[in-house]
Tab-separated table of C-alpha atoms and ligand atoms in Angstrom:
chain	number	residue	atom	x	y	z
A	4	UNK	CA	-5.755	-49.076	67.411
A	5	UNK	CA	-3.632	-50.318	64.490
A	6	UNK	CA	0.113	-50.413	64.962
A	7	UNK	CA	2.102	-47.625	63.353
A	8	UNK	CA	3.904	-48.932	60.267
A	9	UNK	CA	7.553	-49.286	59.512
A	10	UNK	CA	8.049	-46.674	56.810
A	11	UNK	CA	10.741	-46.780	54.122
A	12	UNK	CA	11.418	-43.594	52.176
A	13	UNK	CA	12.981	-44.217	48.772
A	14	UNK	CA	11.805	-47.127	46.630
A	15	UNK	CA	15.092	-47.998	44.948
A	16	UNK	CA	17.145	-51.124	45.502
A	17	UNK	CA	17.845	-50.397	49.167
A	18	UNK	CA	14.209	-49.568	49.878
A	19	UNK	CA	12.838	-52.684	48.187
A	20	UNK	CA	15.450	-54.908	49.816
A	21	UNK	CA	14.586	-53.445	53.219
A	22	UNK	CA	10.908	-54.340	52.736
A	23	UNK	CA	11.999	-57.844	51.760
A	24	UNK	CA	14.350	-58.137	54.732
A	25	UNK	CA	11.658	-57.061	57.199
A	26	UNK	CA	9.401	-59.845	55.963
A	27	UNK	CA	12.237	-62.388	55.822
A	28	UNK	CA	13.158	-61.537	59.400
A	29	UNK	CA	9.613	-62.299	60.517
A	30	UNK	CA	8.103	-58.847	60.869
A	31	UNK	CA	4.375	-59.140	60.206
A	32	UNK	CA	3.305	-55.565	60.952
A	33	UNK	CA	2.499	-52.901	58.367
A	34	UNK	CA	5.255	-51.750	55.985
A	35	UNK	CA	4.898	-48.658	53.801
A	36	UNK	CA	7.424	-48.186	50.979
A	37	UNK	CA	7.282	-44.712	49.433
A	38	UNK	CA	9.081	-43.700	46.254
A	39	UNK	CA	8.871	-40.676	44.001
A	40	UNK	CA	9.541	-42.559	40.754
A	41	UNK	CA	6.623	-44.049	38.812
A	42	UNK	CA	8.296	-47.428	38.225
A	43	UNK	CA	8.495	-50.434	40.507
A	44	UNK	CA	11.775	-50.433	42.464
A	45	UNK	CA	14.597	-51.324	40.081
A	46	UNK	CA	18.345	-51.857	39.929
A	47	UNK	CA	20.326	-49.177	38.110
A	48	UNK	CA	23.429	-51.042	36.820
A	49	UNK	CA	21.594	-52.415	33.724
A	50	UNK	CA	20.676	-48.835	32.747
A	51	UNK	CA	24.217	-48.227	31.501
A	52	UNK	CA	24.879	-51.841	30.459
A	53	UNK	CA	22.562	-54.581	29.166
A	54	UNK	CA	19.353	-52.563	29.224
A	55	UNK	CA	21.042	-49.679	27.407
A	56	UNK	CA	22.462	-51.970	24.751
A	57	UNK	CA	19.131	-53.744	24.308
A	58	UNK	CA	20.481	-57.084	25.582
A	59	UNK	CA	18.176	-57.136	28.618
A	60	UNK	CA	14.484	-56.425	28.980
A	61	UNK	CA	13.081	-53.693	31.217
A	62	UNK	CA	11.484	-56.267	33.561
A	63	UNK	CA	14.890	-57.774	34.338
A	64	UNK	CA	15.850	-54.583	36.182
A	65	UNK	CA	12.939	-54.736	38.640
A	66	UNK	CA	13.827	-55.908	42.133
A	67	UNK	CA	10.463	-57.719	42.378
A	68	UNK	CA	7.407	-57.881	40.168
A	69	UNK	CA	4.250	-56.030	41.215
A	70	UNK	CA	2.645	-59.151	42.715
A	71	UNK	CA	5.497	-59.595	45.160
A	72	UNK	CA	4.536	-56.387	47.003
A	73	UNK	CA	0.888	-57.459	47.208
A	74	UNK	CA	1.776	-61.004	48.240
A	75	UNK	CA	4.027	-59.694	51.018
A	76	UNK	CA	1.551	-57.073	52.152
A	77	UNK	CA	3.858	-54.155	51.387
A	78	UNK	CA	1.984	-50.878	50.978
A	79	UNK	CA	3.939	-49.608	47.954
A	80	UNK	CA	3.261	-45.975	47.151
A	81	UNK	CA	4.916	-44.966	43.904
A	82	UNK	CA	5.128	-41.528	42.313
A	83	UNK	CA	4.916	-39.888	45.723
A	84	UNK	CA	7.655	-37.766	47.226
A	85	UNK	CA	8.189	-37.412	50.940
A	86	UNK	CA	8.725	-33.723	51.590
A	87	UNK	CA	9.215	-33.658	55.355
A	88	UNK	CA	10.011	-35.833	58.342
A	89	UNK	CA	8.821	-34.823	61.785
A	90	UNK	CA	10.939	-36.901	64.160
A	91	UNK	CA	9.094	-35.631	67.264
A	92	UNK	CA	5.656	-36.659	66.006
A	93	UNK	CA	7.130	-39.590	64.076
A	94	UNK	CA	5.432	-38.695	60.830
A	95	UNK	CA	6.452	-38.202	57.237
A	96	UNK	CA	4.560	-35.818	54.980
A	97	UNK	CA	4.016	-36.509	51.295
A	98	UNK	CA	3.902	-33.885	48.550
A	99	UNK	CA	0.074	-34.035	48.550
A	100	UNK	CA	0.108	-33.231	52.297
A	101	UNK	CA	-0.821	-36.771	53.381
A	102	UNK	CA	0.821	-37.652	56.693
A	103	UNK	CA	2.006	-41.140	57.473
A	104	UNK	CA	2.965	-42.038	61.031
A	105	UNK	CA	5.829	-44.420	61.678
A	106	UNK	CA	7.068	-46.652	64.444
A	107	UNK	CA	10.464	-46.935	62.719
A	108	UNK	CA	11.752	-45.137	59.651
A	109	UNK	CA	14.352	-46.150	57.081
A	110	UNK	CA	15.789	-43.541	54.751
A	111	UNK	CA	16.989	-44.904	51.414
A	112	UNK	CA	16.732	-41.826	49.230
A	113	UNK	CA	19.781	-42.615	47.085
A	114	UNK	CA	21.520	-40.115	44.836
A	115	UNK	CA	20.811	-37.746	41.988
A	116	UNK	CA	22.984	-37.011	38.984
A	117	UNK	CA	25.134	-33.924	39.490
A	118	UNK	CA	24.043	-31.201	37.088
A	119	UNK	CA	26.528	-29.478	34.787
A	120	UNK	CA	25.908	-25.767	34.969
A	121	UNK	CA	27.192	-24.305	31.719
A	122	UNK	CA	25.349	-22.363	29.001
A	123	UNK	CA	23.330	-24.660	26.745
A	124	UNK	CA	23.180	-27.505	29.267
A	125	UNK	CA	19.378	-27.480	29.234
A	126	UNK	CA	19.167	-27.976	25.451
A	127	UNK	CA	17.395	-31.015	24.002
A	128	UNK	CA	19.835	-33.827	23.444
A	129	UNK	CA	21.837	-33.214	26.637
A	130	UNK	CA	21.259	-36.310	28.774
A	131	UNK	CA	21.948	-37.515	32.297
A	132	UNK	CA	21.675	-41.145	33.354
A	133	UNK	CA	20.019	-42.003	36.639
A	134	UNK	CA	16.538	-43.306	35.892
A	135	UNK	CA	14.960	-45.850	33.563
A	136	UNK	CA	13.539	-43.090	31.366
A	137	UNK	CA	17.040	-41.576	31.008
A	138	UNK	CA	18.329	-44.909	29.768
A	139	UNK	CA	15.476	-45.089	27.221
A	140	UNK	CA	16.339	-41.615	25.943
A	141	UNK	CA	20.061	-42.350	25.697
A	142	UNK	CA	19.320	-45.635	23.936
A	143	UNK	CA	17.302	-43.663	21.358
A	144	UNK	CA	20.082	-41.049	21.102
A	145	UNK	CA	22.687	-43.739	20.447
A	146	UNK	CA	20.481	-45.204	17.717
A	147	UNK	CA	20.053	-41.853	15.982
A	148	UNK	CA	23.501	-40.256	16.459
A	149	UNK	CA	26.704	-40.305	14.501
A	150	UNK	CA	28.734	-38.291	17.001
A	151	UNK	CA	28.337	-38.156	20.731
A	152	UNK	CA	30.201	-36.221	23.408
A	153	UNK	CA	30.362	-37.742	26.883
A	154	UNK	CA	31.219	-35.338	29.665
A	155	UNK	CA	32.961	-37.101	32.541
A	156	UNK	CA	35.127	-40.208	32.414
A	157	UNK	CA	33.594	-41.924	35.442
A	158	UNK	CA	31.909	-45.332	35.468
A	159	UNK	CA	28.635	-44.194	33.937
A	160	UNK	CA	30.302	-42.050	31.273
A	161	UNK	CA	32.585	-44.891	30.231
A	162	UNK	CA	29.834	-47.501	30.208
A	163	UNK	CA	27.677	-45.281	27.998
A	164	UNK	CA	30.751	-44.685	25.827
A	165	UNK	CA	31.243	-48.440	25.400
A	166	UNK	CA	27.561	-48.920	24.504
A	167	UNK	CA	27.703	-46.093	21.962
A	168	UNK	CA	30.968	-47.290	20.409
A	169	UNK	CA	29.585	-50.802	20.063
A	170	UNK	CA	26.693	-49.247	18.148
A	171	UNK	CA	29.177	-47.504	15.837
A	172	UNK	CA	28.833	-43.972	17.219
A	173	UNK	CA	31.933	-41.714	17.239
A	174	UNK	CA	32.497	-40.788	20.883
A	175	UNK	CA	34.649	-38.120	22.488
A	176	UNK	CA	35.016	-38.288	26.259
A	177	UNK	CA	35.788	-34.997	27.982
A	178	UNK	CA	37.472	-35.558	31.338
A	179	UNK	CA	38.671	-32.793	33.638
A	180	UNK	CA	41.405	-34.919	35.276
A	181	UNK	CA	44.587	-36.465	33.883
A	182	UNK	CA	42.840	-39.786	33.276
A	183	UNK	CA	39.313	-41.164	33.397
A	184	UNK	CA	38.513	-43.030	36.652
A	185	UNK	CA	41.660	-41.782	38.360
A	186	UNK	CA	39.631	-40.668	41.387
A	187	UNK	CA	38.039	-44.096	41.808
A	188	UNK	CA	41.042	-46.313	41.070
A	189	UNK	CA	44.229	-44.245	41.098
A	190	UNK	CA	46.337	-43.650	37.972
A	191	UNK	CA	47.630	-47.215	37.539
A	192	UNK	CA	44.310	-48.868	36.755
A	193	UNK	CA	42.873	-45.703	35.251
A	194	UNK	CA	45.488	-46.157	32.491
A	195	UNK	CA	44.132	-49.632	31.774
A	196	UNK	CA	40.640	-48.225	31.218
A	197	UNK	CA	41.960	-45.296	29.160
A	198	UNK	CA	43.786	-47.818	26.933
A	199	UNK	CA	40.666	-49.951	26.627
A	200	UNK	CA	38.662	-47.035	25.296
A	201	UNK	CA	41.280	-45.584	22.965
A	202	UNK	CA	41.762	-49.065	21.465
A	203	UNK	CA	38.052	-49.063	20.740
A	204	UNK	CA	38.370	-45.793	18.854
A	205	UNK	CA	37.225	-43.378	21.557
A	206	UNK	CA	38.771	-39.893	21.561
A	207	UNK	CA	39.802	-38.998	25.102
A	208	UNK	CA	40.158	-35.298	25.923
A	209	UNK	CA	41.748	-35.170	29.358
A	210	UNK	CA	42.491	-32.100	31.500
A	211	UNK	CA	39.627	-30.563	29.584
A	212	UNK	CA	36.667	-28.476	30.728
A	213	UNK	CA	33.405	-27.860	28.917
A	214	UNK	CA	32.720	-24.157	28.712
A	215	UNK	CA	29.374	-24.277	26.934
A	216	UNK	CA	27.216	-26.233	24.529
A	217	UNK	CA	26.320	-24.969	21.087
A	218	UNK	CA	22.623	-25.143	20.332
A	219	UNK	CA	20.826	-25.282	17.007
A	220	UNK	CA	17.220	-24.241	17.551
A	221	UNK	CA	16.495	-26.007	20.817
A	222	UNK	CA	18.871	-28.951	20.178
A	223	UNK	CA	22.448	-29.348	21.265
A	224	UNK	CA	24.882	-29.338	18.336
A	225	UNK	CA	28.189	-29.622	20.156
A	226	UNK	CA	30.436	-28.740	23.061
A	227	UNK	CA	32.998	-25.975	23.313
A	228	UNK	CA	35.955	-26.613	25.600
A	229	UNK	CA	37.759	-24.010	27.676
A	230	UNK	CA	40.695	-24.043	25.226
A	231	UNK	CA	38.299	-23.148	22.410
A	232	UNK	CA	38.087	-26.634	20.854
A	233	UNK	CA	34.710	-27.258	19.245
A	234	UNK	CA	33.335	-30.797	19.407
A	235	UNK	CA	30.310	-31.251	17.151
A	236	UNK	CA	27.751	-33.706	18.554
A	237	UNK	CA	24.291	-35.052	17.814
A	238	UNK	CA	23.876	-35.869	21.509
A	239	UNK	CA	25.673	-35.275	24.795
A	240	UNK	CA	25.705	-37.439	27.902
A	241	UNK	CA	26.771	-35.804	31.151
A	242	UNK	CA	28.182	-38.190	33.763
A	243	UNK	CA	29.976	-36.018	36.273
A	244	UNK	CA	29.018	-37.944	39.373
A	245	UNK	CA	26.112	-38.200	41.741
A	246	UNK	CA	25.149	-36.375	44.903
A	247	UNK	CA	23.372	-38.172	47.752
A	248	UNK	CA	19.831	-36.971	48.474
A	249	UNK	CA	20.369	-35.684	52.011
A	250	UNK	CA	17.899	-32.844	52.166
A	251	UNK	CA	15.142	-34.671	54.077
A	252	UNK	CA	17.542	-36.044	56.654
A	253	UNK	CA	19.283	-32.715	57.159
A	254	UNK	CA	15.973	-30.842	57.492
A	255	UNK	CA	14.855	-33.392	60.105
A	256	UNK	CA	17.914	-32.529	62.187
A	257	UNK	CA	19.727	-35.821	61.613
A	258	UNK	CA	23.498	-35.734	61.649
A	259	UNK	CA	24.685	-35.301	58.080
A	260	UNK	CA	28.222	-34.970	56.699
A	261	UNK	CA	29.029	-36.375	53.251
A	262	UNK	CA	26.069	-38.680	53.875
A	263	UNK	CA	23.596	-39.416	56.641
A	264	UNK	CA	25.847	-40.410	59.505
A	265	UNK	CA	25.024	-43.885	60.827
A	266	UNK	CA	26.683	-46.274	63.243
A	267	UNK	CA	27.700	-49.800	62.259
A	268	UNK	CA	24.085	-50.920	62.844
A	269	UNK	CA	22.986	-48.228	60.336
A	270	UNK	CA	21.204	-46.209	63.041
A	271	UNK	CA	21.174	-42.444	62.477
A	272	UNK	CA	21.568	-39.843	65.205
A	273	UNK	CA	17.854	-40.482	65.898
A	274	UNK	CA	17.386	-44.003	67.291
A	275	UNK	CA	14.025	-44.464	65.479
A	276	UNK	CA	15.567	-43.756	62.093
A	277	UNK	CA	17.986	-45.891	60.070
A	278	UNK	CA	19.590	-45.179	56.692
A	279	UNK	CA	20.958	-47.468	53.978
A	280	UNK	CA	22.393	-47.433	50.467
A	281	UNK	CA	23.982	-44.465	48.730
A	282	UNK	CA	23.099	-41.988	51.479
A	283	UNK	CA	24.546	-43.920	54.436
A	284	UNK	CA	27.891	-42.732	55.775
A	285	UNK	CA	28.644	-45.616	58.079
A	286	UNK	CA	31.031	-46.656	60.775
A	287	UNK	CA	32.711	-49.722	59.326
A	288	UNK	CA	34.239	-52.221	61.772
A	289	UNK	CA	37.226	-52.822	59.476
A	290	UNK	CA	37.549	-49.631	57.441
A	291	UNK	CA	36.721	-47.114	60.140
A	292	UNK	CA	34.253	-44.239	60.327
A	293	UNK	CA	32.767	-42.270	57.456
A	294	UNK	CA	32.489	-44.996	54.812
A	295	UNK	CA	30.023	-43.981	52.099
A	296	UNK	CA	30.062	-45.584	48.682
A	297	UNK	CA	27.644	-45.451	45.781
A	298	UNK	CA	27.649	-49.163	45.039
A	299	UNK	CA	24.913	-51.550	44.036
A	300	UNK	CA	26.134	-54.168	46.538
A	301	UNK	CA	25.780	-51.786	49.474
A	302	UNK	CA	22.177	-51.068	48.530
A	303	UNK	CA	21.652	-54.813	48.208
A	304	UNK	CA	23.248	-55.895	51.474
A	305	UNK	CA	22.822	-53.064	53.987
A	306	UNK	CA	19.010	-53.386	54.192
A	307	UNK	CA	19.162	-56.716	56.048
A	308	UNK	CA	21.145	-54.985	58.783
A	309	UNK	CA	18.884	-51.928	58.753
A	310	UNK	CA	15.835	-54.211	59.065
A	311	UNK	CA	17.357	-56.046	62.034
A	312	UNK	CA	18.124	-52.723	63.698
A	313	UNK	CA	14.546	-51.549	63.089
A	314	UNK	CA	13.371	-54.752	64.790
A	315	UNK	CA	15.563	-54.040	67.807
A	316	UNK	CA	18.026	-56.834	67.095
A	317	UNK	CA	21.801	-56.636	67.147
A	318	UNK	CA	23.348	-56.374	63.717
A	319	UNK	CA	26.482	-54.891	62.216
A	320	UNK	CA	27.217	-54.045	58.582
A	321	UNK	CA	30.764	-55.185	57.904
A	322	UNK	CA	30.734	-56.175	54.214
A	323	UNK	CA	33.639	-54.817	52.210
A	324	UNK	CA	32.693	-52.390	49.438
A	325	UNK	CA	32.146	-54.250	46.159
A	326	UNK	CA	31.728	-52.792	42.700
A	327	UNK	CA	31.585	-54.156	39.165
A	328	UNK	CA	31.590	-52.880	35.606
A	329	UNK	CA	31.210	-54.271	32.083
A	330	UNK	CA	32.724	-52.362	29.175
A	331	UNK	CA	33.191	-53.955	25.734
A	332	UNK	CA	34.633	-57.397	26.452
A	333	UNK	CA	36.047	-56.349	29.828
A	334	UNK	CA	34.252	-57.406	32.978
A	335	UNK	CA	35.680	-56.585	36.363
A	336	UNK	CA	34.911	-56.792	40.051
A	337	UNK	CA	36.461	-54.584	42.696
A	338	UNK	CA	36.660	-55.297	46.422
A	339	UNK	CA	37.816	-52.895	49.113
A	340	UNK	CA	38.352	-49.178	49.150
A	341	UNK	CA	40.971	-47.075	47.389
A	342	UNK	CA	41.316	-43.540	48.620
A	343	UNK	CA	43.879	-40.970	47.463
A	344	UNK	CA	46.979	-41.608	49.568
A	345	UNK	CA	45.385	-44.805	50.918
A	346	UNK	CA	47.839	-47.139	49.130
A	347	UNK	CA	51.486	-47.063	48.156
A	348	UNK	CA	51.764	-49.706	45.426
A	349	UNK	CA	49.717	-51.625	42.895
A	350	UNK	CA	50.876	-55.110	41.895
A	351	UNK	CA	49.477	-57.377	39.209
A	352	UNK	CA	48.921	-61.076	38.893
A	353	UNK	CA	48.244	-62.263	35.352
A	354	UNK	CA	48.206	-60.700	31.926
A	355	UNK	CA	47.675	-56.935	32.096
A	356	UNK	CA	48.050	-56.151	28.339
A	357	UNK	CA	45.703	-59.083	27.600
A	358	UNK	CA	43.315	-57.703	30.238
A	359	UNK	CA	43.070	-60.899	32.217
A	360	UNK	CA	44.556	-60.174	35.603
A	361	UNK	CA	44.063	-59.298	39.250
A	362	UNK	CA	45.361	-55.978	40.581
A	363	UNK	CA	46.119	-55.562	44.268
A	364	UNK	CA	46.444	-52.189	45.969
A	365	UNK	CA	48.929	-52.475	48.834
A	366	UNK	CA	49.595	-50.292	51.811
A	367	UNK	CA	52.581	-51.052	54.030
A	368	UNK	CA	52.708	-54.540	52.516
A	369	UNK	CA	49.031	-55.293	53.191
A	370	UNK	CA	46.253	-55.675	50.630
A	371	UNK	CA	43.664	-52.875	50.869
A	372	UNK	CA	41.798	-53.537	47.620
A	373	UNK	CA	41.708	-56.006	44.755
A	374	UNK	CA	40.263	-55.943	41.267
A	375	UNK	CA	39.769	-59.003	39.097
A	376	UNK	CA	39.590	-58.211	35.397
A	377	UNK	CA	38.174	-61.000	33.201
A	378	UNK	CA	39.176	-63.460	35.949
A	379	UNK	CA	36.289	-64.950	37.890
A	380	UNK	CA	35.438	-66.677	41.185
A	381	UNK	CA	38.247	-65.041	43.131
A	382	UNK	CA	36.153	-62.674	45.246
A	383	UNK	CA	36.353	-64.731	48.437
A	384	UNK	CA	40.165	-65.048	48.581
A	385	UNK	CA	40.576	-61.371	47.643
A	386	UNK	CA	38.235	-60.374	50.469
A	387	UNK	CA	40.050	-62.698	52.875
A	388	UNK	CA	43.370	-61.044	52.019
A	389	UNK	CA	41.930	-57.587	52.671
A	390	UNK	CA	40.161	-58.622	55.860
A	391	UNK	CA	43.214	-60.347	57.290
A	392	UNK	CA	45.216	-57.128	57.446
A	393	UNK	CA	48.311	-59.335	57.307
A	394	UNK	CA	51.588	-58.641	55.573
A	395	UNK	CA	51.694	-60.511	52.290
A	396	UNK	CA	54.648	-61.783	50.320
A	397	UNK	CA	54.357	-59.838	47.046
A	398	UNK	CA	56.285	-62.441	45.067
A	399	UNK	CA	53.818	-65.141	46.055
A	400	UNK	CA	50.856	-62.805	45.692
A	401	UNK	CA	51.537	-62.161	42.028
A	402	UNK	CA	52.761	-65.650	41.169
A	403	UNK	CA	50.056	-67.383	39.102
A	404	UNK	CA	50.969	-70.823	40.488
A	405	UNK	CA	50.370	-69.897	44.129
A	406	UNK	CA	46.642	-70.338	44.807
A	407	UNK	CA	45.195	-67.112	46.149
A	408	UNK	CA	43.615	-68.868	49.093
A	409	UNK	CA	46.992	-70.240	50.180
A	410	UNK	CA	48.838	-66.944	50.351
A	411	UNK	CA	47.802	-66.243	53.912
A	412	UNK	CA	48.289	-69.814	55.071
A	413	UNK	CA	51.854	-69.798	53.838
A	414	UNK	CA	52.447	-66.421	55.467
A	415	UNK	CA	51.424	-67.894	58.800
A	416	UNK	CA	53.602	-70.968	58.456
A	417	UNK	CA	56.658	-69.223	57.120
B	11	LIG	C1	23.333	-45.846	35.398
B	11	LIG	C2	23.915	-46.388	36.669
B	11	LIG	C3	24.721	-47.509	36.617
B	11	LIG	C4	25.265	-48.029	37.775
B	11	LIG	N1	26.079	-49.125	37.694
B	11	LIG	C5	26.613	-49.643	38.811
B	11	LIG	C6	27.459	-50.770	38.763
B	11	LIG	O1	27.752	-51.291	37.686
B	11	LIG	N2	27.950	-51.287	39.912
B	11	LIG	C7	27.649	-50.722	41.104
B	11	LIG	O2	28.132	-51.204	42.126
B	11	LIG	N3	26.858	-49.635	41.208
B	11	LIG	C8	26.325	-49.077	40.088
B	11	LIG	N4	25.523	-47.976	40.168
B	11	LIG	C9	25.224	-47.402	41.490
B	11	LIG	C10	24.033	-48.097	42.138
B	11	LIG	O3	22.986	-48.205	41.214
B	11	LIG	C11	23.579	-47.302	43.352
B	11	LIG	O4	24.613	-47.371	44.295
B	11	LIG	C12	22.267	-47.827	43.923
B	11	LIG	O5	21.235	-47.577	43.005
B	11	LIG	C13	21.925	-47.176	45.234
B	11	LIG	O6	20.689	-47.656	45.661
B	11	LIG	P1	19.782	-46.810	46.665
B	11	LIG	O7	18.546	-47.627	46.850
B	11	LIG	O8	20.577	-46.369	47.823
B	11	LIG	O9	19.427	-45.462	45.873
B	11	LIG	P2	18.655	-45.223	44.526
B	11	LIG	O10	18.832	-46.364	43.598
B	11	LIG	O11	19.063	-43.866	44.065
B	11	LIG	O12	17.134	-45.186	44.959
B	11	LIG	C14	16.622	-44.157	45.790
B	11	LIG	C15	15.187	-43.900	45.413
B	11	LIG	O13	14.634	-42.992	46.342
B	11	LIG	C16	13.874	-42.022	45.640
B	11	LIG	N5	13.732	-40.819	46.468
B	11	LIG	C17	14.673	-39.892	46.749
B	11	LIG	N6	14.165	-38.935	47.549
B	11	LIG	C18	12.869	-39.271	47.779
B	11	LIG	C19	11.817	-38.666	48.508
B	11	LIG	N7	11.983	-37.532	49.189
B	11	LIG	N8	10.599	-39.263	48.525
B	11	LIG	C20	10.400	-40.429	47.839
B	11	LIG	N9	11.371	-41.036	47.123
B	11	LIG	C21	12.584	-40.464	47.100
B	11	LIG	C22	14.693	-41.813	44.383
B	11	LIG	O14	13.966	-41.188	43.339
B	11	LIG	C23	15.041	-43.270	44.046
B	11	LIG	O15	14.003	-43.882	43.356
B	11	LIG	C24	24.986	-47.417	39.008
B	11	LIG	C25	24.160	-46.268	39.061
B	11	LIG	C26	23.633	-45.765	37.901
B	11	LIG	C27	22.760	-44.529	37.953
């Protein structure tokens, strides 16, 4: 009798990295990686950055080329959706009714773009950005549009805005909050990004709601806001957030809250099933329970821990959340977690108007998050400051002559 395989549902970054990690950790048994998209597993960040702007080729987004899966004996099944998990029989069922048994299961089903439900939202020319094909369509829309409306001032909306502006398109961003990105960063840094975009000629409509889209034939021709403002557009991009794909896990009786609840070893409420990436709501040794982020780095790094757990080894996922963006000539990296009410001050080291600085979010005198903007190779000391949980001297923290990696040392010896 052949051994039951290790099955991975969701062939995105987390799924592909889990297959890789199983092989790297010495597992030689069968691995089945099932994904409902037609493309090889790929990374999504380029879809709103270099791939969208035409600076990177499609192949650069793939986690591995096709040969890698063959060479590593990974049974990659693309274009196939898993529709059910039976945890008692340890099987998953595909849309064509095929059943696949598993010894261990990893769920890495990721997220889907949140739909905007207003009249006209299904017209041609209204785009979402989650998949490679979406990026192709938006690239074509940018090339053929004079005016574009972007709904939602989150990361994806602003990255698409930057790509469109660089191509000379007039862009209006419609944001329901006071500032774009305020939910992710708080108002202080959100202002920096708002300034970046207005300086590049973007029209920001904040505290604004889209009521409907106007349609000419079957094509979108503009957006109408709740206050009656009409915004003509050749194309619309909706970026109002993503929702984790939790349906399978919930239907299988796994514990689900904002994500699939996992312990620090990424084990779900069923010991045979692990979860990683966007869907995992994990116990974090430093940050506490219920940590779920939609970050590339989590999908990259959690699978090694999930693979170890599947192999019955001890492992804990304790990486700090890490995120990055590129917009115009601004590149930034963000470490840590900022939640509303989770910090009391933001302090800056460097040149904020010149957009070359590090921002630190502080709570009770301790660093909870740090963002380096056009400053590089400072990730390790920023992480060390957050991890230490120690009181920091703000004057030294923001002083450009005090090396970041000496701030803690001097605290200890003071
Ligand atoms: C345009 C864009 C830009 C981004 N830029 C950044 C960035 O700059 N920095 C950053 O940190 N993060 C970024 N992100 C977020 C990052 O890409 C995600 O956090 C990451 O893709 C999560 O990986 P994942 O493998 O968990 O999920 P996904 O990448 O969503 O992959 C999950 C896969 O599972 C498939 N699937 C779902 N259900 C089933 C099923 N029932 N059966 C079979 N297959 C299924 C999905 O179709 C998908 O292919 C960006 C996301 C997008 C969309």
